[in-house]
Amino acid sequence: DGGITQSPKYLFRKEGQNVTLSCEQNLNHDAMYWYRQDPGQGLRLIYYSQIVNDFQKGDIAEGYSVSREKKESFPLTVTSAQKNPTAFYLCATRQSSYNSPLHFGNGTRLTVT
Amino acid sequence: LAKTTQPVSMDSYEGQEVNITCSHNNIATNDYITWYQQFPSQGPRFIIQGYKTKVTNEVASLFIPADRKSSTLSLPRVSLSDTAVYYCLVVPPGGGADGLTFGKGTHLIIQP
């Protein structure tokens, strides 16, 4: 989706290092979401935010942190506490209105060795 | 929250019509049904959504029976490029993240 930019596309880190994944949107959407996808699996929700300066844990928030200081940005930090950080990370946005669909970025593939 | 069940995988051939059915027996009155498509190493892409009866757009149709306990995504005359994973979601009204968990979806493989 051209309105959501995730960078970088590929990221490599050593075990024990924190790493921050970027998500920027120009769709003026209120809500933003972070998902994790492992090979052959569905998408699991990490964190989401419906408004600036507010966010909620999803199903697998342990070892991750987020911030929402601006409407356009929702960075995700993968901390050293995350036991299995290697995965494909997807950011999504949507309007907070009835039946508004999710819009996804093209993801960041993180490899931790 | 309504739980959804889809086939794990399906095969078909170019030019055929493909129907993927999703079961959602405990769908609530105001929930709506939405379908996404995902190619490898990309984010899912919204295809179609509906509340009841039939919805059609330029890429697909969505059939929802009167009891709304299932829905069928119909892809007319598929091509090799329709090979992807398809996800069915049942989403309640309002904001938040309810209903926005993606299961394993249906892996559709189109052969020449």
PDB file of C-alpha atoms in Angstrom:
ATOM      1  CA  ASP A   1       0.000   0.000   0.000  1.00  0.00           C
ATOM      2  CA  GLY A   2       1.623   3.241  -1.162  1.00  0.00           C
ATOM      3  CA  GLY A   3       0.348   5.197   1.834  1.00  0.00           C
ATOM      4  CA  ILE A   4       2.183   3.110   4.430  1.00  0.00           C
ATOM      5  CA  THR A   5       5.964   2.952   4.481  1.00  0.00           C
ATOM      6  CA  GLN A   6       7.829   0.347   6.456  1.00  0.00           C
ATOM      7  CA  SER A   7      11.568   0.581   6.569  1.00  0.00           C
ATOM      8  CA  PRO A   8      13.886  -1.078   6.130  1.00  0.00           C
ATOM      9  CA  LYS A   9      12.632  -4.044   4.090  1.00  0.00           C
ATOM     10  CA  TYR A  10      15.312  -6.330   5.527  1.00  0.00           C
ATOM     11  CA  LEU A  11      16.996  -5.930   8.908  1.00  0.00           C
ATOM     12  CA  PHE A  12      19.736  -7.991  10.505  1.00  0.00           C
ATOM     13  CA  ARG A  13      20.722  -7.789  14.148  1.00  0.00           C
ATOM     14  CA  LYS A  14      22.802  -9.653  16.658  1.00  0.00           C
ATOM     15  CA  GLU A  15      21.101 -11.348  19.571  1.00  0.00           C
ATOM     16  CA  GLY A  16      20.828  -9.109  22.615  1.00  0.00           C
ATOM     17  CA  GLN A  17      20.416  -5.877  20.667  1.00  0.00           C
ATOM     18  CA  ASN A  18      17.251  -3.809  20.618  1.00  0.00           C
ATOM     19  CA  VAL A  19      16.013  -2.834  17.174  1.00  0.00           C
ATOM     20  CA  THR A  20      13.342  -0.356  16.073  1.00  0.00           C
ATOM     21  CA  LEU A  21      11.135  -0.898  13.037  1.00  0.00           C
ATOM     22  CA  SER A  22       9.652   2.140  11.368  1.00  0.00           C
ATOM     23  CA  CYS A  23       6.056   2.599  10.185  1.00  0.00           C
ATOM     24  CA  GLU A  24       4.898   5.863   8.628  1.00  0.00           C
ATOM     25  CA  GLN A  25       1.524   6.578   7.035  1.00  0.00           C
ATOM     26  CA  ASN A  26       0.090   9.440   4.997  1.00  0.00           C
ATOM     27  CA  LEU A  27      -3.467   8.116   4.858  1.00  0.00           C
ATOM     28  CA  ASN A  28      -4.583  10.205   7.837  1.00  0.00           C
ATOM     29  CA  HIS A  29      -5.888   7.043   9.495  1.00  0.00           C
ATOM     30  CA  ASP A  30      -6.565   7.109  13.200  1.00  0.00           C
ATOM     31  CA  ALA A  31      -5.646   3.544  14.136  1.00  0.00           C
ATOM     32  CA  MET A  32      -2.363   1.752  13.607  1.00  0.00           C
ATOM     33  CA  TYR A  33      -1.420  -1.881  14.228  1.00  0.00           C
ATOM     34  CA  TRP A  34       1.669  -4.069  14.395  1.00  0.00           C
ATOM     35  CA  TYR A  35       1.521  -7.722  13.425  1.00  0.00           C
ATOM     36  CA  ARG A  36       4.068 -10.511  13.413  1.00  0.00           C
ATOM     37  CA  GLN A  37       4.004 -13.344  10.866  1.00  0.00           C
ATOM     38  CA  ASP A  38       6.047 -16.529  11.086  1.00  0.00           C
ATOM     39  CA  PRO A  39       6.509 -18.906   8.112  1.00  0.00           C
ATOM     40  CA  GLY A  40       3.282 -20.674   7.179  1.00  0.00           C
ATOM     41  CA  GLN A  41       1.374 -18.944   9.927  1.00  0.00           C
ATOM     42  CA  GLY A  42      -1.275 -16.277  10.178  1.00  0.00           C
ATOM     43  CA  LEU A  43      -0.739 -12.784  11.525  1.00  0.00           C
ATOM     44  CA  ARG A  44      -0.544 -12.234  15.263  1.00  0.00           C
ATOM     45  CA  LEU A  45      -1.288  -8.834  16.773  1.00  0.00           C
ATOM     46  CA  ILE A  46       1.499  -7.263  18.826  1.00  0.00           C
ATOM     47  CA  TYR A  47       0.275  -3.756  19.666  1.00  0.00           C
ATOM     48  CA  TYR A  48      -2.268  -1.284  18.357  1.00  0.00           C
ATOM     49  CA  SER A  49      -3.053   2.374  18.801  1.00  0.00           C
ATOM     50  CA  GLN A  50      -6.344   4.139  18.171  1.00  0.00           C
ATOM     51  CA  ILE A  51      -5.199   7.679  18.933  1.00  0.00           C
ATOM     52  CA  VAL A  52      -1.992   9.604  19.514  1.00  0.00           C
ATOM     53  CA  ASN A  53      -0.286   8.971  22.856  1.00  0.00           C
ATOM     54  CA  ASP A  54      -2.364   5.864  23.516  1.00  0.00           C
ATOM     55  CA  PHE A  55      -1.773   2.214  22.659  1.00  0.00           C
ATOM     56  CA  GLN A  56      -2.878  -1.242  23.790  1.00  0.00           C
ATOM     57  CA  LYS A  57      -1.239  -4.634  23.950  1.00  0.00           C
ATOM     58  CA  GLY A  58      -2.283  -7.256  21.475  1.00  0.00           C
ATOM     59  CA  ASP A  59      -1.977 -11.016  21.795  1.00  0.00           C
ATOM     60  CA  ILE A  60       1.838 -11.217  21.849  1.00  0.00           C
ATOM     61  CA  ALA A  61       3.155  -7.935  23.299  1.00  0.00           C
ATOM     62  CA  GLU A  62       5.863  -9.431  25.536  1.00  0.00           C
ATOM     63  CA  GLY A  63       9.345  -8.354  24.431  1.00  0.00           C
ATOM     64  CA  TYR A  64       8.035  -5.482  22.304  1.00  0.00           C
ATOM     65  CA  SER A  65       7.398  -1.785  22.910  1.00  0.00           C
ATOM     66  CA  VAL A  66       5.761   0.979  20.878  1.00  0.00           C
ATOM     67  CA  SER A  67       5.127   4.704  20.912  1.00  0.00           C
ATOM     68  CA  ARG A  68       2.574   6.933  19.176  1.00  0.00           C
ATOM     69  CA  GLU A  69       3.800  10.499  19.461  1.00  0.00           C
ATOM     70  CA  LYS A  70       2.461  11.508  16.058  1.00  0.00           C
ATOM     71  CA  LYS A  71      -0.585  10.385  14.104  1.00  0.00           C
ATOM     72  CA  GLU A  72       1.608   9.440  11.156  1.00  0.00           C
ATOM     73  CA  SER A  73       4.129   7.276  13.000  1.00  0.00           C
ATOM     74  CA  PHE A  74       3.977   4.090  15.075  1.00  0.00           C
ATOM     75  CA  PRO A  75       7.478   2.632  15.599  1.00  0.00           C
ATOM     76  CA  LEU A  76       7.942  -0.837  17.055  1.00  0.00           C
ATOM     77  CA  THR A  77      10.961  -1.729  19.178  1.00  0.00           C
ATOM     78  CA  VAL A  78      11.925  -5.376  19.404  1.00  0.00           C
ATOM     79  CA  THR A  79      13.794  -5.696  22.667  1.00  0.00           C
ATOM     80  CA  SER A  80      16.362  -8.259  23.773  1.00  0.00           C
ATOM     81  CA  ALA A  81      13.610  -9.744  25.961  1.00  0.00           C
ATOM     82  CA  GLN A  82      11.820 -11.105  22.896  1.00  0.00           C
ATOM     83  CA  LYS A  83      12.818 -14.778  22.802  1.00  0.00           C
ATOM     84  CA  ASN A  84      12.279 -15.443  19.082  1.00  0.00           C
ATOM     85  CA  PRO A  85      12.453 -12.100  17.270  1.00  0.00           C
ATOM     86  CA  THR A  86      13.201 -13.404  13.781  1.00  0.00           C
ATOM     87  CA  ALA A  87       9.981 -12.887  11.824  1.00  0.00           C
ATOM     88  CA  PHE A  88       8.155 -10.822   9.209  1.00  0.00           C
ATOM     89  CA  TYR A  89       6.664  -7.678  10.785  1.00  0.00           C
ATOM     90  CA  LEU A  90       3.681  -5.908   9.265  1.00  0.00           C
ATOM     91  CA  CYS A  91       2.239  -2.500  10.060  1.00  0.00           C
ATOM     92  CA  ALA A  92      -1.371  -1.674   9.254  1.00  0.00           C
ATOM     93  CA  THR A  93      -3.700   1.288   9.546  1.00  0.00           C
ATOM     94  CA  ARG A  94      -7.402   1.922   9.323  1.00  0.00           C
ATOM     95  CA  GLN A  95      -9.981   4.584   9.942  1.00  0.00           C
ATOM     96  CA  SER A  96     -11.842   4.207  13.212  1.00  0.00           C
ATOM     97  CA  SER A  97     -15.225   3.966  11.569  1.00  0.00           C
ATOM     98  CA  TYR A  98     -17.652   1.130  10.961  1.00  0.00           C
ATOM     99  CA  ASN A  99     -16.436  -1.432   8.411  1.00  0.00           C
ATOM    100  CA  SER A 100     -13.249   0.390   7.556  1.00  0.00           C
ATOM    101  CA  PRO A 101     -10.734  -2.180   6.235  1.00  0.00           C
ATOM    102  CA  LEU A 102      -7.100  -2.540   7.223  1.00  0.00           C
ATOM    103  CA  HIS A 103      -4.371  -1.190   4.940  1.00  0.00           C
ATOM    104  CA  PHE A 104      -0.968  -2.860   5.204  1.00  0.00           C
ATOM    105  CA  GLY A 105       2.601  -1.848   4.528  1.00  0.00           C
ATOM    106  CA  ASN A 106       4.961  -4.210   2.725  1.00  0.00           C
ATOM    107  CA  GLY A 107       6.614  -5.410   5.880  1.00  0.00           C
ATOM    108  CA  THR A 108      10.065  -5.657   7.416  1.00  0.00           C
ATOM    109  CA  ARG A 109      11.818  -8.999   7.591  1.00  0.00           C
ATOM    110  CA  LEU A 110      13.923  -9.098  10.747  1.00  0.00           C
ATOM    111  CA  THR A 111      16.649 -11.691  11.202  1.00  0.00           C
ATOM    112  CA  VAL A 112      18.391 -11.987  14.553  1.00  0.00           C
ATOM    113  CA  THR A 113      21.437 -14.231  14.850  1.00  0.00           C
TER     114      THR A 113
ATOM    115  CA  LEU B   1     -15.687 -12.814  19.014  1.00  0.00           C
ATOM    116  CA  ALA B   2     -16.691 -14.968  16.077  1.00  0.00           C
ATOM    117  CA  LYS B   3     -14.225 -17.738  15.287  1.00  0.00           C
ATOM    118  CA  THR B   4     -13.665 -18.494  11.609  1.00  0.00           C
ATOM    119  CA  THR B   5     -12.842 -21.787   9.898  1.00  0.00           C
ATOM    120  CA  GLN B   6     -11.447 -22.036   6.363  1.00  0.00           C
ATOM    121  CA  PRO B   7      -9.886 -24.848   4.339  1.00  0.00           C
ATOM    122  CA  VAL B   8      -6.122 -24.921   4.731  1.00  0.00           C
ATOM    123  CA  SER B   9      -5.491 -25.200   0.996  1.00  0.00           C
ATOM    124  CA  MET B  10      -7.221 -25.433  -2.369  1.00  0.00           C
ATOM    125  CA  ASP B  11      -6.089 -26.170  -5.928  1.00  0.00           C
ATOM    126  CA  SER B  12      -7.606 -25.053  -9.187  1.00  0.00           C
ATOM    127  CA  TYR B  13      -6.716 -24.294 -12.796  1.00  0.00           C
ATOM    128  CA  GLU B  14      -6.472 -21.157 -14.843  1.00  0.00           C
ATOM    129  CA  GLY B  15      -9.809 -19.961 -16.193  1.00  0.00           C
ATOM    130  CA  GLN B  16     -11.879 -21.722 -13.539  1.00  0.00           C
ATOM    131  CA  GLU B  17     -14.119 -20.109 -10.962  1.00  0.00           C
ATOM    132  CA  VAL B  18     -12.884 -20.655  -7.414  1.00  0.00           C
ATOM    133  CA  ASN B  19     -15.080 -20.540  -4.331  1.00  0.00           C
ATOM    134  CA  ILE B  20     -13.549 -20.373  -0.848  1.00  0.00           C
ATOM    135  CA  THR B  21     -15.957 -20.840   2.031  1.00  0.00           C
ATOM    136  CA  CYS B  22     -15.487 -19.540   5.546  1.00  0.00           C
ATOM    137  CA  SER B  23     -17.555 -20.734   8.519  1.00  0.00           C
ATOM    138  CA  HIS B  24     -18.392 -18.315  11.317  1.00  0.00           C
ATOM    139  CA  ASN B  25     -21.161 -19.952  13.327  1.00  0.00           C
ATOM    140  CA  ASN B  26     -21.201 -17.482  16.210  1.00  0.00           C
ATOM    141  CA  ILE B  27     -21.214 -14.273  14.191  1.00  0.00           C
ATOM    142  CA  ALA B  28     -22.909 -11.416  16.053  1.00  0.00           C
ATOM    143  CA  THR B  29     -25.735  -9.300  14.697  1.00  0.00           C
ATOM    144  CA  ASN B  30     -23.646  -6.277  13.746  1.00  0.00           C
ATOM    145  CA  ASP B  31     -20.440  -8.055  12.685  1.00  0.00           C
ATOM    146  CA  TYR B  32     -19.343  -7.703   9.090  1.00  0.00           C
ATOM    147  CA  ILE B  33     -17.325 -10.133   6.984  1.00  0.00           C
ATOM    148  CA  THR B  34     -14.146  -9.123   5.218  1.00  0.00           C
ATOM    149  CA  TRP B  35     -11.632 -10.955   3.013  1.00  0.00           C
ATOM    150  CA  TYR B  36      -7.956 -10.270   2.399  1.00  0.00           C
ATOM    151  CA  GLN B  37      -5.386 -11.646  -0.065  1.00  0.00           C
ATOM    152  CA  GLN B  38      -1.696 -12.057   0.730  1.00  0.00           C
ATOM    153  CA  PHE B  39       1.209 -12.763  -1.612  1.00  0.00           C
ATOM    154  CA  PRO B  40       4.553 -13.983  -0.238  1.00  0.00           C
ATOM    155  CA  SER B  41       6.632 -11.298   1.487  1.00  0.00           C
ATOM    156  CA  GLN B  42       3.862  -8.706   1.160  1.00  0.00           C
ATOM    157  CA  GLY B  43       1.203  -7.357   3.481  1.00  0.00           C
ATOM    158  CA  PRO B  44      -2.383  -8.583   3.067  1.00  0.00           C
ATOM    159  CA  ARG B  45      -4.564  -6.642   0.676  1.00  0.00           C
ATOM    160  CA  PHE B  46      -8.251  -5.974   1.231  1.00  0.00           C
ATOM    161  CA  ILE B  47     -10.434  -7.713  -1.381  1.00  0.00           C
ATOM    162  CA  ILE B  48     -14.073  -7.386  -0.413  1.00  0.00           C
ATOM    163  CA  GLN B  49     -16.424  -7.139   2.542  1.00  0.00           C
ATOM    164  CA  GLY B  50     -20.114  -7.465   3.222  1.00  0.00           C
ATOM    165  CA  TYR B  51     -22.845  -7.768   5.788  1.00  0.00           C
ATOM    166  CA  LYS B  52     -25.474  -9.903   4.057  1.00  0.00           C
ATOM    167  CA  THR B  53     -26.619 -11.248   0.660  1.00  0.00           C
ATOM    168  CA  LYS B  54     -24.219 -10.628  -2.205  1.00  0.00           C
ATOM    169  CA  VAL B  55     -21.497  -8.082  -2.816  1.00  0.00           C
ATOM    170  CA  THR B  56     -19.550  -7.793  -6.059  1.00  0.00           C
ATOM    171  CA  ASN B  57     -16.591  -5.665  -7.073  1.00  0.00           C
ATOM    172  CA  GLU B  58     -14.118  -5.720  -9.931  1.00  0.00           C
ATOM    173  CA  VAL B  59     -12.112  -8.650  -8.563  1.00  0.00           C
ATOM    174  CA  ALA B  60     -14.463 -10.878  -6.578  1.00  0.00           C
ATOM    175  CA  SER B  61     -17.936 -11.628  -5.267  1.00  0.00           C
ATOM    176  CA  LEU B  62     -18.949 -12.376  -1.721  1.00  0.00           C
ATOM    177  CA  PHE B  63     -21.988 -14.523  -1.004  1.00  0.00           C
ATOM    178  CA  ILE B  64     -23.520 -14.450   2.463  1.00  0.00           C
ATOM    179  CA  PRO B  65     -26.568 -16.626   3.240  1.00  0.00           C
ATOM    180  CA  ALA B  66     -29.456 -15.348   5.309  1.00  0.00           C
ATOM    181  CA  ASP B  67     -28.230 -16.956   8.546  1.00  0.00           C
ATOM    182  CA  ARG B  68     -24.759 -15.372   8.025  1.00  0.00           C
ATOM    183  CA  LYS B  69     -23.057 -18.410   9.567  1.00  0.00           C
ATOM    184  CA  SER B  70     -20.808 -18.749   6.552  1.00  0.00           C
ATOM    185  CA  SER B  71     -19.590 -16.734   3.596  1.00  0.00           C
ATOM    186  CA  THR B  72     -18.128 -17.662   0.225  1.00  0.00           C
ATOM    187  CA  LEU B  73     -15.499 -15.698  -1.640  1.00  0.00           C
ATOM    188  CA  SER B  74     -15.854 -16.278  -5.379  1.00  0.00           C
ATOM    189  CA  LEU B  75     -13.006 -15.533  -7.770  1.00  0.00           C
ATOM    190  CA  PRO B  76     -14.125 -15.666 -11.413  1.00  0.00           C
ATOM    191  CA  ARG B  77     -11.799 -17.051 -14.079  1.00  0.00           C
ATOM    192  CA  VAL B  78      -8.650 -17.292 -11.954  1.00  0.00           C
ATOM    193  CA  SER B  79      -5.145 -16.869 -13.323  1.00  0.00           C
ATOM    194  CA  LEU B  80      -1.744 -17.952 -12.037  1.00  0.00           C
ATOM    195  CA  SER B  81      -1.411 -14.582 -10.315  1.00  0.00           C
ATOM    196  CA  ASP B  82      -4.324 -15.435  -8.029  1.00  0.00           C
ATOM    197  CA  THR B  83      -2.104 -17.947  -6.233  1.00  0.00           C
ATOM    198  CA  ALA B  84      -2.028 -16.502  -2.726  1.00  0.00           C
ATOM    199  CA  VAL B  85      -3.291 -16.929   0.824  1.00  0.00           C
ATOM    200  CA  TYR B  86      -6.851 -15.739   1.439  1.00  0.00           C
ATOM    201  CA  TYR B  87      -8.070 -14.731   4.885  1.00  0.00           C
ATOM    202  CA  CYS B  88     -11.612 -14.392   6.166  1.00  0.00           C
ATOM    203  CA  LEU B  89     -12.233 -12.072   9.113  1.00  0.00           C
ATOM    204  CA  VAL B  90     -15.394 -11.316  11.074  1.00  0.00           C
ATOM    205  CA  VAL B  91     -15.163  -7.829  12.522  1.00  0.00           C
ATOM    206  CA  PRO B  92     -17.445  -6.144  15.051  1.00  0.00           C
ATOM    207  CA  PRO B  93     -18.388  -2.502  14.575  1.00  0.00           C
ATOM    208  CA  GLY B  94     -16.360   0.188  16.206  1.00  0.00           C
ATOM    209  CA  GLY B  95     -12.632   0.580  16.603  1.00  0.00           C
ATOM    210  CA  GLY B  96     -10.046  -1.362  18.508  1.00  0.00           C
ATOM    211  CA  ALA B  97      -8.630  -4.669  17.443  1.00  0.00           C
ATOM    212  CA  ASP B  98     -11.564  -7.019  17.947  1.00  0.00           C
ATOM    213  CA  GLY B  99     -11.814  -9.486  15.097  1.00  0.00           C
ATOM    214  CA  LEU B 100      -8.554  -8.313  13.543  1.00  0.00           C
ATOM    215  CA  THR B 101      -6.608 -11.515  14.204  1.00  0.00           C
ATOM    216  CA  PHE B 102      -5.683 -13.381  11.037  1.00  0.00           C
ATOM    217  CA  GLY B 103      -5.723 -17.173  11.138  1.00  0.00           C
ATOM    218  CA  LYS B 104      -3.684 -19.320   8.752  1.00  0.00           C
ATOM    219  CA  GLY B 105      -6.062 -18.590   5.881  1.00  0.00           C
ATOM    220  CA  THR B 106      -6.567 -20.657   2.730  1.00  0.00           C
ATOM    221  CA  HIS B 107      -3.590 -21.216   0.484  1.00  0.00           C
ATOM    222  CA  LEU B 108      -4.967 -21.171  -3.055  1.00  0.00           C
ATOM    223  CA  ILE B 109      -2.739 -22.662  -5.740  1.00  0.00           C
ATOM    224  CA  ILE B 110      -3.637 -22.071  -9.381  1.00  0.00           C
ATOM    225  CA  GLN B 111      -2.097 -24.361 -11.960  1.00  0.00           C
ATOM    226  CA  PRO B 112      -1.784 -23.815 -15.714  1.00  0.00           C
TER     227      PRO B 112
END
